Amino acid sequence: MPWTEADRLVYKSKTKSYSTDLTDDEYAILEPLLPRPKKRGRRQHSLRIILNAILYQVRAGCQWRLLPKDFPSFTTVQYWFYGWRDSGFLDQVLSVLSMEAREQEGRAAAATAVIVDSQCVKTTEMGGDRGFDAGKKVKGRKRHLAVDTLGLPIAIQITAANVQDRDQLAPILAEVHKRNPWVNIAFVDSGYNGDEAQRAAFEASKISCVVVKRTDKKVKGFVVLPMRWVVERTFGWLNLARRLAKDFERTVASALAWLQFALIAILLRRIARSPDATA
């Protein structure tokens, strides 16, 4: 969608873009997935500027009211954020971008293996669903992530931090199977060990689990474990987003949406910078 007159007025004093703004190549990838304008009514701002504002928040981590004035009003940006959060739009975009990124790497669009892991994150005084992870000594929420062998997201779930990894194995793999029925194997760490948990996961998803254990040999320093490093790298990518440094959200739905926007930004950069994208 072209820039509107309102966009030009908002940006008239802006001398240069933020590093989080969508490039022309990135927006060209995303634009076909965006909702079409309604037949009635008038859209005041282009969706590109709305997305730029959201991606700025993902990376900078500011509050809604502290959104820079060279973006549309924070209430306008909120309107689109909550609408996309509740409509399932972000799930669809992530699925399409993940498949496109796989095809650029010469892989089949649908993955056949996933790596599953979790990450605990502290919450703030906002309240909402949260718990205490006694193992990691964190009071907050837990992000459960299933990625393919390239580190691209397949399924994401967020729970209270006191939910054990093995108890969440069946739900996360059931969602993987729903999104991609071709997946038949999942690599997990010892936190998902247990015959009962893996049996329940297989019944829910028809996906077999392989536990990748640490080596028994005494070695110094960091050791890269087969397959498990892939999902750890994805969490490392997400750690660059300051909005995700803590879980500031009152609802799990909003916490999930910010995580999805961070992954969308990563995938867009990856696809747009690929030699195939500019060919």
Short mmCIF file of C-alpha atoms in Angstrom, two decimals:
data_model
loop_
_atom_site.label_atom_id
_atom_site.label_comp_id
_atom_site.label_asym_id
_atom_site.label_seq_id
_atom_site.Cartn_x
_atom_site.Cartn_y
_atom_site.Cartn_z
CA MET A 1 0.00 0.00 0.00
CA PRO A 2 1.44 3.45 -0.87
CA TRP A 3 2.20 6.01 1.80
CA THR A 4 -0.82 8.11 2.73
CA GLU A 5 -0.90 11.85 3.34
CA ALA A 6 -1.13 11.13 7.07
CA ASP A 7 2.07 9.09 6.83
CA ARG A 8 3.86 11.99 5.18
CA LEU A 9 2.69 14.36 7.89
CA VAL A 10 3.84 12.01 10.64
CA TYR A 11 7.25 11.58 9.02
CA LYS A 12 7.79 15.11 7.73
CA SER A 13 10.41 15.84 10.42
CA LYS A 14 12.10 12.45 10.25
CA THR A 15 15.56 12.72 8.75
CA LYS A 16 16.46 9.02 8.64
CA SER A 17 14.85 5.69 9.35
CA TYR A 18 15.36 3.45 12.36
CA SER A 19 17.38 0.29 11.92
CA THR A 20 14.24 -1.69 12.78
CA ASP A 21 12.22 -0.22 9.88
CA LEU A 22 11.23 -2.63 7.14
CA THR A 23 13.32 -2.29 4.01
CA ASP A 24 11.65 -2.24 0.61
CA ASP A 25 12.67 -5.87 0.03
CA GLU A 26 11.33 -6.98 3.41
CA TYR A 27 8.03 -5.20 2.93
CA ALA A 28 7.67 -6.66 -0.56
CA ILE A 29 7.88 -10.13 1.02
CA LEU A 30 5.34 -9.31 3.72
CA GLU A 31 2.87 -7.17 1.79
CA PRO A 32 1.02 -10.03 0.00
CA LEU A 33 0.26 -11.55 3.43
CA LEU A 34 -1.26 -8.38 4.88
CA PRO A 35 -5.05 -7.91 5.10
CA ARG A 36 -6.66 -6.08 2.21
CA PRO A 37 -8.33 -2.68 2.80
CA LYS A 38 -12.00 -2.85 3.70
CA LYS A 39 -14.53 -1.72 1.10
CA ARG A 40 -15.93 0.84 3.51
CA GLY A 41 -14.03 3.30 5.63
CA ARG A 42 -10.64 4.89 5.12
CA ARG A 43 -7.30 3.63 6.38
CA GLN A 44 -5.41 6.61 7.78
CA HIS A 45 -1.94 5.02 7.85
CA SER A 46 -0.25 2.42 5.70
CA LEU A 47 0.37 -0.92 7.38
CA ARG A 48 4.08 -0.50 6.69
CA ILE A 49 4.31 2.34 9.21
CA ILE A 50 2.23 0.41 11.75
CA LEU A 51 4.60 -2.55 11.39
CA ASN A 52 7.63 -0.28 11.70
CA ALA A 53 6.26 1.01 15.01
CA ILE A 54 5.67 -2.51 16.36
CA LEU A 55 9.09 -3.75 15.26
CA TYR A 56 10.66 -0.69 16.91
CA GLN A 57 9.01 -1.68 20.17
CA VAL A 58 10.17 -5.27 19.81
CA ARG A 59 13.80 -4.21 19.55
CA ALA A 60 13.80 -1.14 21.84
CA GLY A 61 11.40 -2.43 24.50
CA CYS A 62 9.67 0.88 25.25
CA GLN A 63 6.19 1.30 26.71
CA TRP A 64 3.25 2.08 24.45
CA ARG A 65 3.05 5.70 25.58
CA LEU A 66 6.79 6.17 24.98
CA LEU A 67 6.56 5.28 21.30
CA PRO A 68 8.47 8.01 19.37
CA LYS A 69 6.27 10.79 18.03
CA ASP A 70 7.42 10.21 14.46
CA PHE A 71 5.23 7.09 14.46
CA PRO A 72 1.41 7.14 14.43
CA SER A 73 -0.26 7.54 17.83
CA PHE A 74 0.27 4.61 20.18
CA THR A 75 -3.49 3.95 20.30
CA THR A 76 -3.50 3.42 16.54
CA VAL A 77 -0.58 1.03 16.74
CA GLN A 78 -2.26 -0.78 19.67
CA TYR A 79 -5.42 -1.23 17.61
CA TRP A 80 -3.55 -3.12 14.90
CA PHE A 81 -1.37 -5.04 17.37
CA TYR A 82 -4.34 -6.44 19.29
CA GLY A 83 -6.27 -7.12 16.10
CA TRP A 84 -3.42 -9.17 14.62
CA ARG A 85 -2.84 -10.86 17.98
CA ASP A 86 -6.41 -12.12 18.24
CA SER A 87 -7.05 -13.00 14.58
CA GLY A 88 -4.45 -15.74 14.05
CA PHE A 89 -2.74 -13.55 11.45
CA LEU A 90 0.69 -13.87 13.11
CA ASP A 91 0.54 -17.67 13.06
CA GLN A 92 -0.15 -17.64 9.33
CA VAL A 93 2.66 -15.19 8.59
CA LEU A 94 5.19 -17.22 10.59
CA SER A 95 4.21 -20.43 8.82
CA VAL A 96 4.51 -18.90 5.35
CA LEU A 97 7.83 -17.17 6.09
CA SER A 98 9.32 -20.31 7.66
CA MET A 99 8.45 -22.36 4.59
CA GLU A 100 9.86 -19.70 2.27
CA ALA A 101 13.11 -19.56 4.27
CA ARG A 102 13.42 -23.35 4.10
CA GLU A 103 12.94 -23.38 0.34
CA GLN A 104 15.65 -20.72 -0.04
CA GLU A 105 18.02 -23.08 1.77
CA GLY A 106 17.19 -25.86 -0.69
CA ARG A 107 15.01 -27.75 1.80
CA ALA A 108 11.48 -29.03 1.43
CA ALA A 109 8.89 -26.52 2.59
CA ALA A 110 7.65 -28.88 5.30
CA ALA A 111 10.08 -30.02 8.00
CA THR A 112 10.24 -33.64 9.16
CA ALA A 113 12.16 -33.10 12.41
CA VAL A 114 11.99 -30.55 15.22
CA ILE A 115 14.05 -29.60 18.25
CA VAL A 116 12.13 -28.67 21.40
CA ASP A 117 13.33 -26.62 24.36
CA SER A 118 12.11 -24.01 26.81
CA GLN A 119 13.28 -20.69 28.23
CA CYS A 120 12.24 -19.17 31.55
CA VAL A 121 11.77 -15.42 31.76
CA LYS A 122 10.89 -13.18 34.68
CA THR A 123 7.63 -11.25 34.78
CA THR A 124 6.89 -7.85 36.30
CA GLU A 125 4.19 -6.45 38.58
CA MET A 126 1.64 -6.58 35.75
CA GLY A 127 0.36 -9.92 37.09
CA GLY A 128 -1.32 -12.50 34.91
CA ASP A 129 -0.50 -16.19 34.57
CA ARG A 130 2.89 -16.93 36.13
CA GLY A 131 4.65 -19.35 38.47
CA PHE A 132 7.96 -20.24 40.10
CA ASP A 133 10.50 -22.55 38.44
CA ALA A 134 12.30 -24.15 41.38
CA GLY A 135 15.08 -25.51 39.18
CA LYS A 136 16.07 -22.21 37.57
CA LYS A 137 14.90 -20.04 40.48
CA VAL A 138 12.78 -17.86 38.20
CA LYS A 139 9.34 -16.45 38.96
CA GLY A 140 7.57 -15.77 35.72
CA ARG A 141 6.66 -17.60 32.52
CA LYS A 142 8.20 -20.25 30.34
CA ARG A 143 8.52 -20.08 26.55
CA HIS A 144 8.27 -23.48 24.84
CA LEU A 145 9.68 -23.49 21.33
CA ALA A 146 9.77 -26.15 18.62
CA VAL A 147 12.03 -25.32 15.68
CA ASP A 148 13.18 -27.18 12.58
CA THR A 149 16.81 -28.15 11.95
CA LEU A 150 17.50 -24.63 10.62
CA GLY A 151 16.21 -23.01 13.81
CA LEU A 152 13.01 -21.74 12.16
CA PRO A 153 9.85 -21.74 14.32
CA ILE A 154 7.23 -24.46 13.95
CA ALA A 155 5.25 -24.07 17.18
CA ILE A 156 5.38 -21.72 20.19
CA GLN A 157 3.59 -21.96 23.53
CA ILE A 158 3.84 -19.91 26.72
CA THR A 159 2.96 -21.19 30.18
CA ALA A 160 3.62 -20.33 33.80
CA ALA A 161 7.23 -21.07 34.76
CA ASN A 162 6.22 -23.81 37.21
CA VAL A 163 4.99 -26.04 34.34
CA GLN A 164 7.51 -28.84 33.91
CA ASP A 165 9.04 -29.38 30.47
CA ARG A 166 7.93 -33.01 30.37
CA ASP A 167 4.32 -32.00 31.13
CA GLN A 168 4.33 -29.58 28.19
CA LEU A 169 5.89 -32.05 25.74
CA ALA A 170 2.58 -33.52 24.60
CA PRO A 171 0.85 -30.13 24.04
CA ILE A 172 3.77 -28.61 22.09
CA LEU A 173 4.19 -31.68 19.88
CA ALA A 174 0.44 -31.89 19.34
CA GLU A 175 0.59 -28.34 17.99
CA VAL A 176 3.59 -29.25 15.83
CA HIS A 177 1.59 -32.15 14.34
CA LYS A 178 -1.39 -29.87 13.73
CA ARG A 179 0.74 -27.33 11.90
CA ASN A 180 3.00 -29.82 10.13
CA PRO A 181 1.83 -33.47 10.02
CA TRP A 182 5.04 -34.52 8.24
CA VAL A 183 7.16 -34.15 11.39
CA ASN A 184 7.98 -37.60 12.77
CA ILE A 185 10.87 -37.03 15.20
CA ALA A 186 11.67 -34.53 17.95
CA PHE A 187 15.05 -33.98 19.59
CA VAL A 188 14.82 -32.94 23.25
CA ASP A 189 17.08 -32.60 26.27
CA SER A 190 16.97 -34.63 29.48
CA GLY A 191 14.35 -32.31 30.96
CA TYR A 192 11.81 -34.08 28.74
CA ASN A 193 12.94 -37.56 29.82
CA GLY A 194 10.37 -40.02 31.10
CA ASP A 195 8.53 -42.89 29.47
CA GLU A 196 5.11 -41.62 30.50
CA ALA A 197 5.68 -38.12 29.11
CA GLN A 198 7.06 -39.41 25.82
CA ARG A 199 4.27 -41.96 25.50
CA ALA A 200 1.66 -39.23 25.99
CA ALA A 201 3.46 -37.06 23.45
CA PHE A 202 3.49 -39.85 20.86
CA GLU A 203 -0.20 -40.56 21.38
CA ALA A 204 -1.00 -36.86 20.91
CA SER A 205 1.22 -36.26 17.89
CA LYS A 206 2.62 -39.51 16.44
CA ILE A 207 6.08 -37.96 16.89
CA SER A 208 8.92 -39.99 18.41
CA CYS A 209 11.29 -38.30 20.86
CA VAL A 210 15.07 -38.66 20.97
CA VAL A 211 16.78 -37.42 24.13
CA VAL A 212 20.14 -35.78 23.38
CA LYS A 213 22.17 -36.16 26.56
CA ARG A 214 25.31 -34.38 27.63
CA THR A 215 28.56 -36.21 27.09
CA ASP A 216 29.91 -38.27 29.99
CA LYS A 217 33.46 -37.26 29.15
CA LYS A 218 35.09 -34.60 31.29
CA VAL A 219 35.68 -31.57 29.09
CA LYS A 220 36.41 -27.95 29.86
CA GLY A 221 34.30 -25.06 28.68
CA PHE A 222 31.23 -24.97 26.49
CA VAL A 223 30.33 -28.09 24.51
CA VAL A 224 28.06 -27.98 21.45
CA LEU A 225 25.53 -30.79 21.69
CA PRO A 226 24.16 -32.35 18.49
CA MET A 227 20.82 -30.86 17.40
CA ARG A 228 20.19 -29.08 20.73
CA TRP A 229 22.38 -26.13 19.79
CA VAL A 230 19.93 -25.22 17.01
CA VAL A 231 17.09 -24.21 19.33
CA GLU A 232 19.55 -22.55 21.72
CA ARG A 233 20.71 -20.39 18.82
CA THR A 234 17.11 -19.38 18.12
CA PHE A 235 16.71 -18.30 21.74
CA GLY A 236 19.93 -16.33 21.28
CA TRP A 237 18.37 -14.51 18.32
CA LEU A 238 15.34 -13.65 20.45
CA ASN A 239 17.53 -12.31 23.25
CA LEU A 240 18.43 -9.36 20.99
CA ALA A 241 14.85 -8.08 21.36
CA ARG A 242 14.67 -5.97 24.51
CA ARG A 243 10.89 -6.31 24.67
CA LEU A 244 11.52 -10.00 25.40
CA ALA A 245 14.20 -9.47 28.08
CA LYS A 246 11.36 -9.73 30.60
CA ASP A 247 7.74 -10.66 30.15
CA PHE A 248 6.02 -7.31 30.66
CA GLU A 249 2.59 -8.48 29.52
CA ARG A 250 -0.52 -9.03 31.59
CA THR A 251 -1.80 -11.75 29.25
CA VAL A 252 -0.14 -14.77 27.72
CA ALA A 253 -1.70 -13.84 24.36
CA SER A 254 0.23 -10.55 24.25
CA ALA A 255 3.44 -12.23 25.40
CA LEU A 256 3.08 -14.73 22.55
CA ALA A 257 2.35 -11.97 20.02
CA TRP A 258 5.57 -10.07 20.86
CA LEU A 259 7.54 -13.29 20.52
CA GLN A 260 5.94 -13.90 17.12
CA PHE A 261 6.71 -10.37 15.92
CA ALA A 262 10.37 -10.84 16.93
CA LEU A 263 10.53 -14.06 14.91
CA ILE A 264 8.82 -12.41 11.94
CA ALA A 265 11.49 -9.69 11.93
CA ILE A 266 14.25 -12.33 12.02
CA LEU A 267 12.71 -14.31 9.15
CA LEU A 268 12.16 -11.22 6.99
CA ARG A 269 15.79 -10.18 7.36
CA ARG A 270 16.94 -13.70 6.58
CA ILE A 271 14.80 -14.05 3.45
CA ALA A 272 15.48 -10.54 2.13
CA ARG A 273 19.26 -10.92 2.50
CA SER A 274 19.35 -14.27 0.73
CA PRO A 275 20.99 -14.17 -2.76
CA ASP A 276 17.84 -15.85 -4.13
CA ALA A 277 15.72 -12.93 -2.93
CA THR A 278 17.62 -10.43 -5.04
CA ALA A 279 18.11 -12.65 -8.07
#
